[in-house]
Structure formats: structure tokens, C-alpha cells
Tab-separated table of C-alpha atoms in Angstrom:
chain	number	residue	atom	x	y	z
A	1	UNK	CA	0.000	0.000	0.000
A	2	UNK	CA	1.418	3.141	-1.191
A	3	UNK	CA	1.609	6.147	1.605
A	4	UNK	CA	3.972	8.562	-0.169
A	5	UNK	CA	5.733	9.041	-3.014
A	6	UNK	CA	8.315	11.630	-3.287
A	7	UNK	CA	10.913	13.032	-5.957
A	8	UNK	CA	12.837	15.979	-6.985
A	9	UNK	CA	15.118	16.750	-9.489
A	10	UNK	CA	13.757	14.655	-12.305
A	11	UNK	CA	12.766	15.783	-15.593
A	12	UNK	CA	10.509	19.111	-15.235
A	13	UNK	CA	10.687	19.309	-11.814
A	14	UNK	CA	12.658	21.034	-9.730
A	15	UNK	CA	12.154	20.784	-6.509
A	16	UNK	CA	10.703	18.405	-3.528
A	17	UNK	CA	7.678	16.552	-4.976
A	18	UNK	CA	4.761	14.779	-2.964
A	19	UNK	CA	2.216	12.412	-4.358
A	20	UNK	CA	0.892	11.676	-0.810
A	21	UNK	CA	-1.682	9.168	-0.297
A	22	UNK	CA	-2.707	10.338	3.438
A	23	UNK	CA	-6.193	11.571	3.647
A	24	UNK	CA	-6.894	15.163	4.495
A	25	UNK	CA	-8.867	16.311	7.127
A	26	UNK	CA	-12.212	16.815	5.169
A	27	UNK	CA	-15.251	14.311	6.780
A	28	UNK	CA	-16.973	13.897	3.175
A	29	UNK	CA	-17.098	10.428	1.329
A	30	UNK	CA	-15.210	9.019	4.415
A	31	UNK	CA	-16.291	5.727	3.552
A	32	UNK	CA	-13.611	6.020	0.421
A	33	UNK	CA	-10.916	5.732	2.948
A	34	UNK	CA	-8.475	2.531	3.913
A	35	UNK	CA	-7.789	2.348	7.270
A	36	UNK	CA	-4.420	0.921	7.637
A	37	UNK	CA	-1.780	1.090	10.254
A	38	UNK	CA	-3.629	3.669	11.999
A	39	UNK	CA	-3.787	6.076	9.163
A	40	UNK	CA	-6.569	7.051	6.729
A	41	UNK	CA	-5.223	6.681	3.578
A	42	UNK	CA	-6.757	7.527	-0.324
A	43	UNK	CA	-7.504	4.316	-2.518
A	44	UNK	CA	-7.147	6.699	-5.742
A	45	UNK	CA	-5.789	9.900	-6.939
A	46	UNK	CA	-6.214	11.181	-10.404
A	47	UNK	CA	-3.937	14.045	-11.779
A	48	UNK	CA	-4.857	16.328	-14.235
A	49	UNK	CA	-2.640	18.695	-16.132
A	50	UNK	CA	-1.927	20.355	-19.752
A	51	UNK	CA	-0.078	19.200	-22.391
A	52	UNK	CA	3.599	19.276	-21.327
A	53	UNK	CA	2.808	20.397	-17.833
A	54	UNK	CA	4.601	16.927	-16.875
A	55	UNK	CA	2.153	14.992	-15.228
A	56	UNK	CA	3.481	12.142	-16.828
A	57	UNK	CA	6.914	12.610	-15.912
A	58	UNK	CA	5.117	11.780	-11.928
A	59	UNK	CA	4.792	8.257	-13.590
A	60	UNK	CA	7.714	7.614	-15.369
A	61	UNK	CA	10.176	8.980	-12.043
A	62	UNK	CA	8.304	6.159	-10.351
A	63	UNK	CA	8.793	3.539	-13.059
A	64	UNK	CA	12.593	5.229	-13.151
A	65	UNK	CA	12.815	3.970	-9.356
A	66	UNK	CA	11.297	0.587	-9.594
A	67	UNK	CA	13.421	-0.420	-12.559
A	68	UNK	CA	16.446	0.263	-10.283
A	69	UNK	CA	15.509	-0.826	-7.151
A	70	UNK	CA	14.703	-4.095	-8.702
A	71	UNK	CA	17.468	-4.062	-11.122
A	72	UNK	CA	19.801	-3.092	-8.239
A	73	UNK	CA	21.988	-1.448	-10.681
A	74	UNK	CA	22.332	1.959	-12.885
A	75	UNK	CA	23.934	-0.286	-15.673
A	76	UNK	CA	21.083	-2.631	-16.101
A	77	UNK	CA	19.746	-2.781	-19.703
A	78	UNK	CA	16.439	-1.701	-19.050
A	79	UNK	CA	14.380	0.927	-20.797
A	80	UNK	CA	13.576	3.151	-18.084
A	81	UNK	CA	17.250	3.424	-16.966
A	82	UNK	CA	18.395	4.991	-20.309
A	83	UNK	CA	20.029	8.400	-20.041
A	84	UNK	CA	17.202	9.928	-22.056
A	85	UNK	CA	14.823	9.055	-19.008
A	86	UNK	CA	17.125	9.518	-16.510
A	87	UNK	CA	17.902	13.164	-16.528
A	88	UNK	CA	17.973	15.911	-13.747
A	89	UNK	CA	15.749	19.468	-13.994
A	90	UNK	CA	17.373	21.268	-16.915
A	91	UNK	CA	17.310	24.933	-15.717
A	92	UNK	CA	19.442	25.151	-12.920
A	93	UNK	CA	22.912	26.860	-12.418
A	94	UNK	CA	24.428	24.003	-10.248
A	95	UNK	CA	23.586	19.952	-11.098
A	96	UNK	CA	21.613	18.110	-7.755
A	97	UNK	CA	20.742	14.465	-7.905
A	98	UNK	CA	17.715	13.223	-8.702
A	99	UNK	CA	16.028	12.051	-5.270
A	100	UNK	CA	13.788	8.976	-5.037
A	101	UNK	CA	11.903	8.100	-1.837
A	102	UNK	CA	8.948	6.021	-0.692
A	103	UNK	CA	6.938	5.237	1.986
A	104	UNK	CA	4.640	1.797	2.022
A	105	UNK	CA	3.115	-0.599	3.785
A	106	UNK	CA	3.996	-4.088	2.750
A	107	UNK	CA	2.538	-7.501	4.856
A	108	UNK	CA	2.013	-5.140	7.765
A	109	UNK	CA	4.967	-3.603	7.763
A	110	UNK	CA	5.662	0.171	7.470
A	111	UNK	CA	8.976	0.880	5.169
A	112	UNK	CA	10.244	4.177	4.138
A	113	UNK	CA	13.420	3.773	1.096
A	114	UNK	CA	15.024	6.538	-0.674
A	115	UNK	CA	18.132	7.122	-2.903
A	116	UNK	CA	20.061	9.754	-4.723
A	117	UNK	CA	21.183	9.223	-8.097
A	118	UNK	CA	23.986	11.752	-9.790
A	119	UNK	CA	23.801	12.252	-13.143
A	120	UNK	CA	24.836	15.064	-15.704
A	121	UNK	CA	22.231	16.330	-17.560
A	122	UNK	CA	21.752	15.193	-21.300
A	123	UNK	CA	25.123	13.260	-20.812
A	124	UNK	CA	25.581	10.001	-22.196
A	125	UNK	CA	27.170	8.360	-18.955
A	126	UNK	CA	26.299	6.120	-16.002
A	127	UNK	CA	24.707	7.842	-12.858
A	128	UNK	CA	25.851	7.737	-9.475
A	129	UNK	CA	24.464	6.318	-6.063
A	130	UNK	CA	25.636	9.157	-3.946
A	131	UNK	CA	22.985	8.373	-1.220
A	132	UNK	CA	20.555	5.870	0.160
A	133	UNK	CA	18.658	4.961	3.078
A	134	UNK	CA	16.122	2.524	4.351
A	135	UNK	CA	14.036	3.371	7.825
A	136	UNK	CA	11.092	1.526	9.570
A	137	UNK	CA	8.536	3.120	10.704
A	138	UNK	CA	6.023	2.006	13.832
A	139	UNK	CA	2.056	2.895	13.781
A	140	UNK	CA	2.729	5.419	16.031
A	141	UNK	CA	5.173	7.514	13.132
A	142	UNK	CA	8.413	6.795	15.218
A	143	UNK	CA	11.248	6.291	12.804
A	144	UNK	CA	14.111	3.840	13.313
A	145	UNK	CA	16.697	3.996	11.037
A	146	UNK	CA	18.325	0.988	9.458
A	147	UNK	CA	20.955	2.089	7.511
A	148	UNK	CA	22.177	5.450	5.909
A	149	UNK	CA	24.564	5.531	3.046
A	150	UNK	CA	27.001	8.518	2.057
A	151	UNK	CA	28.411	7.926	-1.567
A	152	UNK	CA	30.912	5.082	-0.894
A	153	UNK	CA	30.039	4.854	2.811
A	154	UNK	CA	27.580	2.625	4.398
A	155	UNK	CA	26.606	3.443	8.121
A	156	UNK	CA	24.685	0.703	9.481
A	157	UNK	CA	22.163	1.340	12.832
A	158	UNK	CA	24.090	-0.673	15.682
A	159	UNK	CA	21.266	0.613	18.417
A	160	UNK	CA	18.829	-1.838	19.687
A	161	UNK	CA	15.498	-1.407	18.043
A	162	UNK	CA	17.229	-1.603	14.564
A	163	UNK	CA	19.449	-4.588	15.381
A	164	UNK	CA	16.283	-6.558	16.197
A	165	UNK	CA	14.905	-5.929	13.191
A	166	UNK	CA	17.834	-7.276	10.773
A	167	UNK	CA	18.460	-9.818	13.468
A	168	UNK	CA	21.664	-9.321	13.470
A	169	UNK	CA	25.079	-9.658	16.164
A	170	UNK	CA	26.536	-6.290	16.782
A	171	UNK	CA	29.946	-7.385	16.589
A	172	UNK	CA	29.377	-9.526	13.927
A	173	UNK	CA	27.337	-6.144	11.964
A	174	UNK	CA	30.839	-4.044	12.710
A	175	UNK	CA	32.561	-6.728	10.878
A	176	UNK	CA	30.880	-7.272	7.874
A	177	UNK	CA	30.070	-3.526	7.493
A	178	UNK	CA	33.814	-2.201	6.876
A	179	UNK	CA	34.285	-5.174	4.335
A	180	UNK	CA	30.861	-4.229	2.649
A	181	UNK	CA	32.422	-0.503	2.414
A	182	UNK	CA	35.919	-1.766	1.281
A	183	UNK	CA	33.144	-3.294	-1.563
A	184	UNK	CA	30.647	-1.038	-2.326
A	185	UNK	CA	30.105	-0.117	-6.059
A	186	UNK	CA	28.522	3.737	-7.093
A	187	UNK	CA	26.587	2.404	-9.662
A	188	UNK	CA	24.651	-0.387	-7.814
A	189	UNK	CA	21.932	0.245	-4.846
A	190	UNK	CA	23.140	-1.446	-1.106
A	191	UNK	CA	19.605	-2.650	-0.245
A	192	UNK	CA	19.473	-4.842	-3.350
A	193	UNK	CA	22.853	-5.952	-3.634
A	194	UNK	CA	25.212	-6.616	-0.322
A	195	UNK	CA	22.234	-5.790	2.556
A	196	UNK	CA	20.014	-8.474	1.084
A	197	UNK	CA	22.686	-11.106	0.638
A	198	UNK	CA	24.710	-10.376	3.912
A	199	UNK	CA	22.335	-8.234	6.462
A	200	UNK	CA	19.079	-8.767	6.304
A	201	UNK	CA	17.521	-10.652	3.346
A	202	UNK	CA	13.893	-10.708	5.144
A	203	UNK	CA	13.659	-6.628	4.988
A	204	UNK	CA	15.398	-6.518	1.605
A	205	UNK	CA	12.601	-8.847	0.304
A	206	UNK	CA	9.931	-6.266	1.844
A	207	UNK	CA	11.307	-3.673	-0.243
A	208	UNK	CA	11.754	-5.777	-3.600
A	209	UNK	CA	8.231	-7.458	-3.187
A	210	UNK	CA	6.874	-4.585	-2.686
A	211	UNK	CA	7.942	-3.337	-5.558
A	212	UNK	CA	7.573	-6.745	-7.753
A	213	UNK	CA	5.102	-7.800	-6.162
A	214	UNK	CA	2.307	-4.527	-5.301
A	215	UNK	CA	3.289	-2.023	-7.443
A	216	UNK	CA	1.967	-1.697	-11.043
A	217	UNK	CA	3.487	1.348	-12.908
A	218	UNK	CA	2.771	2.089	-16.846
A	219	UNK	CA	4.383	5.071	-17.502
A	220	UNK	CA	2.991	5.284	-21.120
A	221	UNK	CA	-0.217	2.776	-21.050
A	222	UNK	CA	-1.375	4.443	-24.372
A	223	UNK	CA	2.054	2.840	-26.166
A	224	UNK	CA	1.981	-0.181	-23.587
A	225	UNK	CA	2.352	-3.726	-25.380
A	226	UNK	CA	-0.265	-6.034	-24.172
A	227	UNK	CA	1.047	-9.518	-23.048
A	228	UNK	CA	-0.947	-11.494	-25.130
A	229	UNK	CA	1.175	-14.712	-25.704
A	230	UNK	CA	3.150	-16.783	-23.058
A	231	UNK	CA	4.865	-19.666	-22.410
A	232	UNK	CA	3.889	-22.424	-20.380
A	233	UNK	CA	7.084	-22.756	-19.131
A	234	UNK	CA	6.865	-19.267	-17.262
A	235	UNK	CA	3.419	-19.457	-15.615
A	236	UNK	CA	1.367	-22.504	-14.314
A	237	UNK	CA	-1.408	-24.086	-16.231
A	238	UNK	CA	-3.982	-23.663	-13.213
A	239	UNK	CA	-2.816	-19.942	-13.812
A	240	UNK	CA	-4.410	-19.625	-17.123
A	241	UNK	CA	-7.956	-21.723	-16.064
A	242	UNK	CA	-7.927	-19.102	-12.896
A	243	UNK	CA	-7.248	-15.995	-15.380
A	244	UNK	CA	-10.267	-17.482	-18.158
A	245	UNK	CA	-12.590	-16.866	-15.341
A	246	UNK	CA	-11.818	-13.816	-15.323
A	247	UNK	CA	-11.956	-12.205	-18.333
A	248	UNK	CA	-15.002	-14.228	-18.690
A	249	UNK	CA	-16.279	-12.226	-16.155
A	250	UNK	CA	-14.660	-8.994	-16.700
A	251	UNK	CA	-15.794	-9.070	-20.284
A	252	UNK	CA	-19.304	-9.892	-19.797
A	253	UNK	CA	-19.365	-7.126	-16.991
A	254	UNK	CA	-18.178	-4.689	-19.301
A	255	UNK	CA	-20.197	-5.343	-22.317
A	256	UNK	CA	-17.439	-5.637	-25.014
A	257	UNK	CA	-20.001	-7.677	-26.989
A	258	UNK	CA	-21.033	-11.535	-27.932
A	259	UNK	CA	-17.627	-12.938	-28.229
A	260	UNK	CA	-15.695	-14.608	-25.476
A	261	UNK	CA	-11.946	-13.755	-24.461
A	262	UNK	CA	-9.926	-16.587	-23.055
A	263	UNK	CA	-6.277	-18.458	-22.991
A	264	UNK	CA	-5.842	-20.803	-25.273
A	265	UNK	CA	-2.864	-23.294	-26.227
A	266	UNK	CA	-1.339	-22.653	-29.453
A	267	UNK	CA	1.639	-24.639	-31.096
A	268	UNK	CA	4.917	-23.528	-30.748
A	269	UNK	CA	8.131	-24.109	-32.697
A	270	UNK	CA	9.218	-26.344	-29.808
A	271	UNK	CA	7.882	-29.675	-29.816
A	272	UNK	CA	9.169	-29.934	-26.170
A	273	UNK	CA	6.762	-26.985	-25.214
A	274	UNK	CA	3.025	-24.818	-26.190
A	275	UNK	CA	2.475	-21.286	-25.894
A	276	UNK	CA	-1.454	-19.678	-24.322
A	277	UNK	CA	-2.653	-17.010	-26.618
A	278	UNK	CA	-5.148	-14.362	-25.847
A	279	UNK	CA	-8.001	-15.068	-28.672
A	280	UNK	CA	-11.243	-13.954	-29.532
A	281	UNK	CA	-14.013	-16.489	-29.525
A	282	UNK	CA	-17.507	-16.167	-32.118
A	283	UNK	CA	-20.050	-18.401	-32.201
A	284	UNK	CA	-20.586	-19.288	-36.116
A	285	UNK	CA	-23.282	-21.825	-37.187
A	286	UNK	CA	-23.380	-23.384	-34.138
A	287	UNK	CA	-19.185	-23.302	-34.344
A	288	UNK	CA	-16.655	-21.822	-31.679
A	289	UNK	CA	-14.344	-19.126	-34.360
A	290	UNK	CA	-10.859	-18.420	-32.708
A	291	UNK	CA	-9.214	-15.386	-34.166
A	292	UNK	CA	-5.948	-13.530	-31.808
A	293	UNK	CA	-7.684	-11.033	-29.878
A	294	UNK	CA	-4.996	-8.749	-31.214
A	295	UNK	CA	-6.465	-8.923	-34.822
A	296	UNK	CA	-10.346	-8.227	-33.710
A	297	UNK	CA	-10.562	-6.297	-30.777
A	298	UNK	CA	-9.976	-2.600	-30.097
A	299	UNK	CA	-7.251	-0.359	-28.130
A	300	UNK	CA	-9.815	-0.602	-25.207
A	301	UNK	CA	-10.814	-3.767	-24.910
A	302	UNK	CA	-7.123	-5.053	-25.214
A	303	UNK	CA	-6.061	-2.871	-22.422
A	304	UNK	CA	-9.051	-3.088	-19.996
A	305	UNK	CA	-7.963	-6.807	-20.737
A	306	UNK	CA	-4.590	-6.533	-19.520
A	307	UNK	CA	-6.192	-4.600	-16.700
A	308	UNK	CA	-8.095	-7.352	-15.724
A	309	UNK	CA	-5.685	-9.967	-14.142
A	310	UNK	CA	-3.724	-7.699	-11.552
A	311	UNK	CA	-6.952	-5.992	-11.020
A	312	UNK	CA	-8.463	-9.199	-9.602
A	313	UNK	CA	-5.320	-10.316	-7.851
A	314	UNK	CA	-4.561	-6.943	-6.441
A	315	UNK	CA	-8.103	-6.747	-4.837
A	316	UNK	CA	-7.522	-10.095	-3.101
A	317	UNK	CA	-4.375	-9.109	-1.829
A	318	UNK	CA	-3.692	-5.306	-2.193
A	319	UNK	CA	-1.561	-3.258	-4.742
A	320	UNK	CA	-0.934	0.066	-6.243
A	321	UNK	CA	-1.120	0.679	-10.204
A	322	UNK	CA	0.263	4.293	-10.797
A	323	UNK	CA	-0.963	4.350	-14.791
A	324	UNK	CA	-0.316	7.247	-17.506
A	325	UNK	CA	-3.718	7.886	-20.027
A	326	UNK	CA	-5.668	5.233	-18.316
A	327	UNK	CA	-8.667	6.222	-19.348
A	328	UNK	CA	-7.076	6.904	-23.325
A	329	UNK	CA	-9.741	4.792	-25.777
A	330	UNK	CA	-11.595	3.083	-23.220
A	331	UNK	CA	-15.076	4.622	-21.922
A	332	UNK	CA	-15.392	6.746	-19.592
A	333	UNK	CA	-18.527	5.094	-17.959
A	334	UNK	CA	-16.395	1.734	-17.667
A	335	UNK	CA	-13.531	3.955	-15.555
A	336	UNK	CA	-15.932	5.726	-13.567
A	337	UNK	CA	-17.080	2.012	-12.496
A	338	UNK	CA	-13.848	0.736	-11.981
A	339	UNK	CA	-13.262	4.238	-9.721
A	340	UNK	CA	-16.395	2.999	-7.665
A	341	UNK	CA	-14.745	-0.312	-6.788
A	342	UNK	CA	-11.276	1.028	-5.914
A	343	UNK	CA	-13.505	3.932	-3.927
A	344	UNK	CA	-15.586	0.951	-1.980
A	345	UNK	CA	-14.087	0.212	1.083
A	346	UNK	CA	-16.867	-2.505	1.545
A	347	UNK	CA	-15.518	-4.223	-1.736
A	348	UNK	CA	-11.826	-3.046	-1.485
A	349	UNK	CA	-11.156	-5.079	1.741
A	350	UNK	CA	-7.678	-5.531	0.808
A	351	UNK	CA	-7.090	-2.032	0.152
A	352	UNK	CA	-5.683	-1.619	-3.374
A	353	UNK	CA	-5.405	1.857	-5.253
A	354	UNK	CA	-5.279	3.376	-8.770
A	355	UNK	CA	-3.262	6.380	-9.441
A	356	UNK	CA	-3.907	7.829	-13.148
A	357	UNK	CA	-3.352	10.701	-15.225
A	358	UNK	CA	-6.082	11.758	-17.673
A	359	UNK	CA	-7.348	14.898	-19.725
A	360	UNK	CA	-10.720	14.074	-19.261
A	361	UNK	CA	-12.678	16.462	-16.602
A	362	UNK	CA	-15.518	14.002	-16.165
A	363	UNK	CA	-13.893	12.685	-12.838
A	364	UNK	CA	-14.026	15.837	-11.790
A	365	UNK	CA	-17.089	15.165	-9.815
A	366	UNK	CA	-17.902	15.959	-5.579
A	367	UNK	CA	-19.858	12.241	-5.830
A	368	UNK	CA	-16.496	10.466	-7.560
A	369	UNK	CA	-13.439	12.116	-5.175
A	370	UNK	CA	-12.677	13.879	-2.593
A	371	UNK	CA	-10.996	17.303	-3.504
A	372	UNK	CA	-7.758	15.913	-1.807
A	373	UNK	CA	-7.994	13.028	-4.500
A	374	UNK	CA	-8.053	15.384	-7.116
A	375	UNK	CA	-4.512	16.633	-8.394
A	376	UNK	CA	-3.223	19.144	-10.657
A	377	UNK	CA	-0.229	19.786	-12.470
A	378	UNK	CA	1.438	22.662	-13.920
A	379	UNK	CA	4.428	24.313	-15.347
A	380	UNK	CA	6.183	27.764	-14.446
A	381	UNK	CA	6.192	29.539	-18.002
A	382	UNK	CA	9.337	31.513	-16.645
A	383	UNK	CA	11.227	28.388	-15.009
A	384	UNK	CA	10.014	25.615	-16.870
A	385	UNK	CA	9.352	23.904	-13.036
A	386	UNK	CA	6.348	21.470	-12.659
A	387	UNK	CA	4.315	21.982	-9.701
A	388	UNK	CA	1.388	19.700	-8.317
A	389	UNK	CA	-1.065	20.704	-6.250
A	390	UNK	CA	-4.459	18.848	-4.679
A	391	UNK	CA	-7.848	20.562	-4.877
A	392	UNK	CA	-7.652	20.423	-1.297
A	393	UNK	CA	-4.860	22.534	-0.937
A	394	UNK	CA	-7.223	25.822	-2.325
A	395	UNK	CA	-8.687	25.573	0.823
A	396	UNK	CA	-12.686	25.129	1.842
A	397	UNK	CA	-13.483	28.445	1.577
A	398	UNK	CA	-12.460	28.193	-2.059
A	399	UNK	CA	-13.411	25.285	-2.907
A	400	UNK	CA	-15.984	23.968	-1.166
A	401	UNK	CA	-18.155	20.360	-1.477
A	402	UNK	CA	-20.669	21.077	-2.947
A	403	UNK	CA	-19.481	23.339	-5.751
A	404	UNK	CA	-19.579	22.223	-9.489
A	405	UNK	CA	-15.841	20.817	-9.962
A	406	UNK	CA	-16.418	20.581	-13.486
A	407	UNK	CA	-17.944	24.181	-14.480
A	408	UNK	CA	-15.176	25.938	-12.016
A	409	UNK	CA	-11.863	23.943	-14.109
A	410	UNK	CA	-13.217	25.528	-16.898
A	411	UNK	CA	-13.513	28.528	-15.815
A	412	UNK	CA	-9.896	28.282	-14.931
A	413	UNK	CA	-10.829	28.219	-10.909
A	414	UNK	CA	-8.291	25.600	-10.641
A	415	UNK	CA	-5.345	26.477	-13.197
A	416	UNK	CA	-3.523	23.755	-15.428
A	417	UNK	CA	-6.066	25.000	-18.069
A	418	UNK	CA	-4.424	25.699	-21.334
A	419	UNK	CA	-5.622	28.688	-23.711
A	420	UNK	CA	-4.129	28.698	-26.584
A	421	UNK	CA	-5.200	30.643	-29.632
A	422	UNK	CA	-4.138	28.692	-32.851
A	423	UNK	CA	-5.622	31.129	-35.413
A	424	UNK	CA	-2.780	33.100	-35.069
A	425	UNK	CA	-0.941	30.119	-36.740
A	426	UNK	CA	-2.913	31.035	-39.692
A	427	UNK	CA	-1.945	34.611	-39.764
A	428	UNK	CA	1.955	33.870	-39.994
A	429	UNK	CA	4.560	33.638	-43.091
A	430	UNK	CA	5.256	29.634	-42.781
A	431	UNK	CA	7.956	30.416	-45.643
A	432	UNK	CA	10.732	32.117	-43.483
A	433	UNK	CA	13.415	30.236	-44.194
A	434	UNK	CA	17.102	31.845	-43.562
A	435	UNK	CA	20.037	31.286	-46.213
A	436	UNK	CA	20.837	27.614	-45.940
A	437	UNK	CA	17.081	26.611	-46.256
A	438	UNK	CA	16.956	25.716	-42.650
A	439	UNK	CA	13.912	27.629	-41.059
């Protein structure tokens, strides 16, 4: 369960951001609210914002962080981890690191874990680890540290309360901790390298399940490539029976029309093994038509499809999905349903939450979220810095409960709205081109 998420440094923004998940004061649509670990915390956020405000760059610094924490390394060959996505806030006189740091609840525990990464901006060259830390926290806030890194230096927490949690010999900790510093590499993260295979590989495995496990981040689900074929070697057969019911259901829910969606074995150039292939299924004269769901079925359906799976498993057993364009060619009727389910605390007993980005106002609605659900972003037209902001944060005199969300963001109550004349495109010379043709 995600508490807080924040960053600075990355992409378009500048300075200290907070996607917090802890519930404001307000008493309306209460009955939204998980109530874990003594805290009232939001099952969903949605974040609004202009084209190039850099709402989406809240995603992808998330998707940035899990690819390394579960990676364990900067030189990893994984998309997110290329320079081009890993670059500090542009318009600054002197470089920072980009700061990553998050604060969750995984199998009742509370875990805060946060790193530095140094990197030169638009530089093709591997990043640095130049801090890192990893803290528990107790349900009534107090902090004990665990371990605190300084570039090259690891400092682990030798007082009581922390040594009982890595179960670990004092004397033994002082021991391996000056050979783990005679060790340590810049590019690769401590928690998922030497503290999991030498400290503590129980509270390593809280942070990397967490993050394997709970968190579902899409930083470009309009682009995303739907699993739709997969080996039997890599998941179960009783996996595939288990995720047919599903879609079964999820499809009928939704509507998507007569045909059936299922897993189905397909041959494979391997004799030795089969592949399961998302098809489509018609009835024909009495005749079951397969066709690969890919060929038939819209954007959508596809994606509400690959939706569907961690949906189901993440309301059995909690989850987060932080998701760019959600809503982008699917329905808006179908997401304000899903909304209602994540918003349910009767039906979301295991507390799982949706984070998306969207350009779509209809969510912005008193009966849907709570103005502390509802996020903006926006960007400085004089510093090119991304800000985000809650609808909360305008205060109740403002913005009160029962005002028209809606009419007010077009009105421009609430910023992040973008007016932009394009007739004056029509008015300019489109032929001014200098001497060497360029223009």
C-alpha cells in the first residue's frame, strides 16, 4: 500500500515533490478511505494537467525507481534506466541528484526507502548512487533507522530497536560492514545488492516485493504492449484456467459484446513446449471461431484486458497501479465504475489503489473524489518547473463540497487550463526560411 511518493530533481521538476496518499482532514465520502496502520489513507488519486505540464513525468520517475531498485543497478539494460529518461531538472545553475523516496506498507509492515542518483544532464554516462537509506517506521510515526549511506560509505544502525529488526550480532554487523564498504560499487543500490545477501535478506525482500510484487506502474499505457502470448514454461497451467474466469467475467461485466476472451494453447516451434494465446471467440453456425484477440478487438478492450488480471489479484491481496492515459480509448462510464470499486471500502477489503493521469474532466465530480484526491499539475512559463497541487490545498473556503468541480476547471478556478489561440498560426509567413534553407 502506497503512503507517499516523493521526488525531486527529475525531468521538469525542480524541486521536492509529494504524491501523498494520506487523507486530508475533510469528513466527506469518508467511507472512500483505507484504514491501515492507523492512518486514513486515499484508494485513488487522479492528476490532471496540460499538455507538457509533466504529469506524466510523476509516472515515469516512479517507473525510473522501480526499474532500479529491482534491477539493483544503474547499468542494467532496461528501458527506463536509459540516459534519455534519466535526466535531472534542466534549468538550474548548479547539477543536484535526482532524489527517489517512498513510503509503504507491505505484509504489515511500514517501510520508508530513498536514494540519490547523480547524473549530468543530457550526458551520455552512467549515474551515481551518492545516497541511500532505508528506515522503519512504527504505527505510532516513530522512525528507526536501518541504515544510511554517504556515496561510498555505508553506516549501518548498531542501536537496539534496529538490530532486532535485521536480526543481526553487533559485533558480527561491525565486521561485515567495513568489508561491505571496502566493496561497495557507485553504480549499484546497497539494499538490493550486499544488505540483502549479507544483512538482512527478510527486509530486503519487503522492499523488492513490494515493488515486484504490489506495485503496477505504466508510464505510457497508451504505447503499452499487451502480453498477449506466453509460455507455459513461465506461468502454471492452473494460472491460465484461474485468469479465463476472469476475463469471462470482466468481459461480460463490461459489455465488449457476444464474443468470449480466453487463454488458449497454441503450437509452438518447440515440440518440447506450447504457448497460451489471448483469442477472440464467435459463435458461427453453431461453431466456436478463434481469431488472436490482437487482430479483432480494439485499443480498449485489449487494455481493460490486460487490466483485468492484476486488477483481480490486487483486490484479493492489495496493490498500487500508478498508470499514464488510463482512461485513453476506453469509456469513460467503464472507468468511472472501476473508480467505484477502488472507492468501496466494503468491496476493497484488501485495500488496493489506482493512481492515473487523464485529460478528461468528467472525474471531476464531488460524488467520484474527494478534492484531496483530485490533483493538478502545472508548469512555471518563466522556469520551466512542474508543480502539483491537490484541490484540497485551495482551501474550503475556495473550494468547497458542494461546488460544481467541473464548471469551475473551466472557468480556470483551478489552473492547469491551457488557452491557446491557434488562429494566429494562420496569420503567420510559414515560408521564413534563412540562407541555408533551414527555417
Amino acid at each position: 500500500m502506497l503512503i507517499d511518493y516523493r521526488f525531486s530533481n527529475f525531468r521538469s521538476f525542480k524541486d521536492m515533490t509529494n504524491l501523498s496518499m494520506i487523507a486530508g482532514r475533510q469528513t466527506t465520502l469518508n467511507t472512500n478511505l483505507i484504514r491501515e496502520y492507523d492512518l486514513r489513507i486515499l484508494p485513488s488519486a487522479v492528476i490532471y494537467g496540460a499538455n507538457a505540464s509533466g504529469k506524466s513525468n510523476i509516472i515515469m520517475s516512479l517507473a525510473v525507481m522501480k526499474d532500479i531498485v529491482l534491477s539493483g543497478s544503474l547499468e542494467a539494460n532496461l528501458p527506463n534506466l536509459k540516459n534519455f529518461e534519466l535526466y535531472p531538472f534542466a534549468y538550474q545553475e548548479v547539477e543536484k541528484p535526482i532524489k527517489f523516496e517512498i513510503d509503504f506498507i507491505y505484509d504489515r509492515m511500514r517501510l520508508e526507502f530513498g536514494f540519490e542518483v547523480e547524473v549530468s544532464t543530457f550526458k551520455k554516462e552512467t549515474g551515481r548512487i551518492v545516497s541511500e537509506s532505508l528506515t522503519y517506521i512504527d504505527k505510532s510515526g516513530q522512525k528507526t533507522l536501518i541504515y544510511i549511506r554517504d556515496r561510498d560509505r555505508i553506516q549501518i544502525n548498531k542501536e537496539k530497536k534496529a538490530l532486532s529488526l535485521i536480526e543481526f550480532d553487533e559485533n558480527l554487523l561491525k565486521q561485515f560492514e567495513k568489508k561491505i564498504n571496502e566493496n561497495i560499487d557507485a553504480t549499484e543500490l546497497f539494499l538490493s545488492r550486499a544488505f540483502k545477501s549479507t544483512i538482512s535478506n527478510e527486509l530486503a525482500d519487503m522492499v523488492l516485493g513490494f515493488f515486484k510484487e504490489k506495485l503496477v506502474v505504466v508510464s505510457d499505457f497508451t504505447l503499452k504492449k499487451m502480453n498477449l502470448t506466453f509460455s507455459m514454461e513461465d506461468k502454471p497451467k492452473k494460472d491460465f484456467f484461474a485468469w479465463n474466469k476472469i476475463l469471462d467475467g470482466f468481459v461480460r461485466t463490461a459489455d465488449f459484446g457476444p464474443q468470449g476472451i480466453a487463454f488458449k494453447s497454441s503450437k509452438s516451434d518447440s515440440k518440447e513446449s506450447s504457448n497460451m494465446e489471448l483469442v477472440s471467440i464467435y459463435k458461427y453456425n453453431d461453431e466456436n471461431i478463434v481469431i488472436p484477440s490482437e487482430l479483432m478487438e480494439s485499443r480498449g478492450t485489449l487494455k481493460l484486458v490486460d487490466f483485468a488480471i492484476p486488477f483481480a489479484k490486487f483486490f484479493k491481496s492489495g496493490g498500487v497501479f500508478v498508470l499514464d492515459e488510463f482512461d485513453a480509448a476506453i469509456h469513460p462510464e467503464l472507468i468511472k465504475g472501476i473508480l467505484a470499486l477502488f472507492n468501496d471500502s466494503d468491496l476493497n477489503k484488501a485495500g488496493a489503489q489506482l493512481i492515473f493521469t487523464t485529460h478528461n474532466p468528467i472525474y471531476l465530480n464531488n460524488k467520484i473524489f474527494r478534492r484531496d484526491q483530485i490533483r493538478f499539475v502545472e508548469k512555471d512559463t518563466d522556469s520551466y518547473e512542474s508543480v502539483i497541487y491537490s484541490l484540497a490545498d485551495f482551501g474550503s473556503e475556495e473550494v468547497r463540497n458542494d461546488h460544481n468541480f467541473l464548471i469551475n476547471y473551466f472557468k480556470g478556478n483551478y489552473g492547469t487550463l491551457p488557452f491557446i489561440d491557434f488562429s494566429k498560426l494562420l496569420n503567420q509567413d510559414g515560408n521564413k526560411e534563412d540562407e541555408d534553407g533551414e527555417v
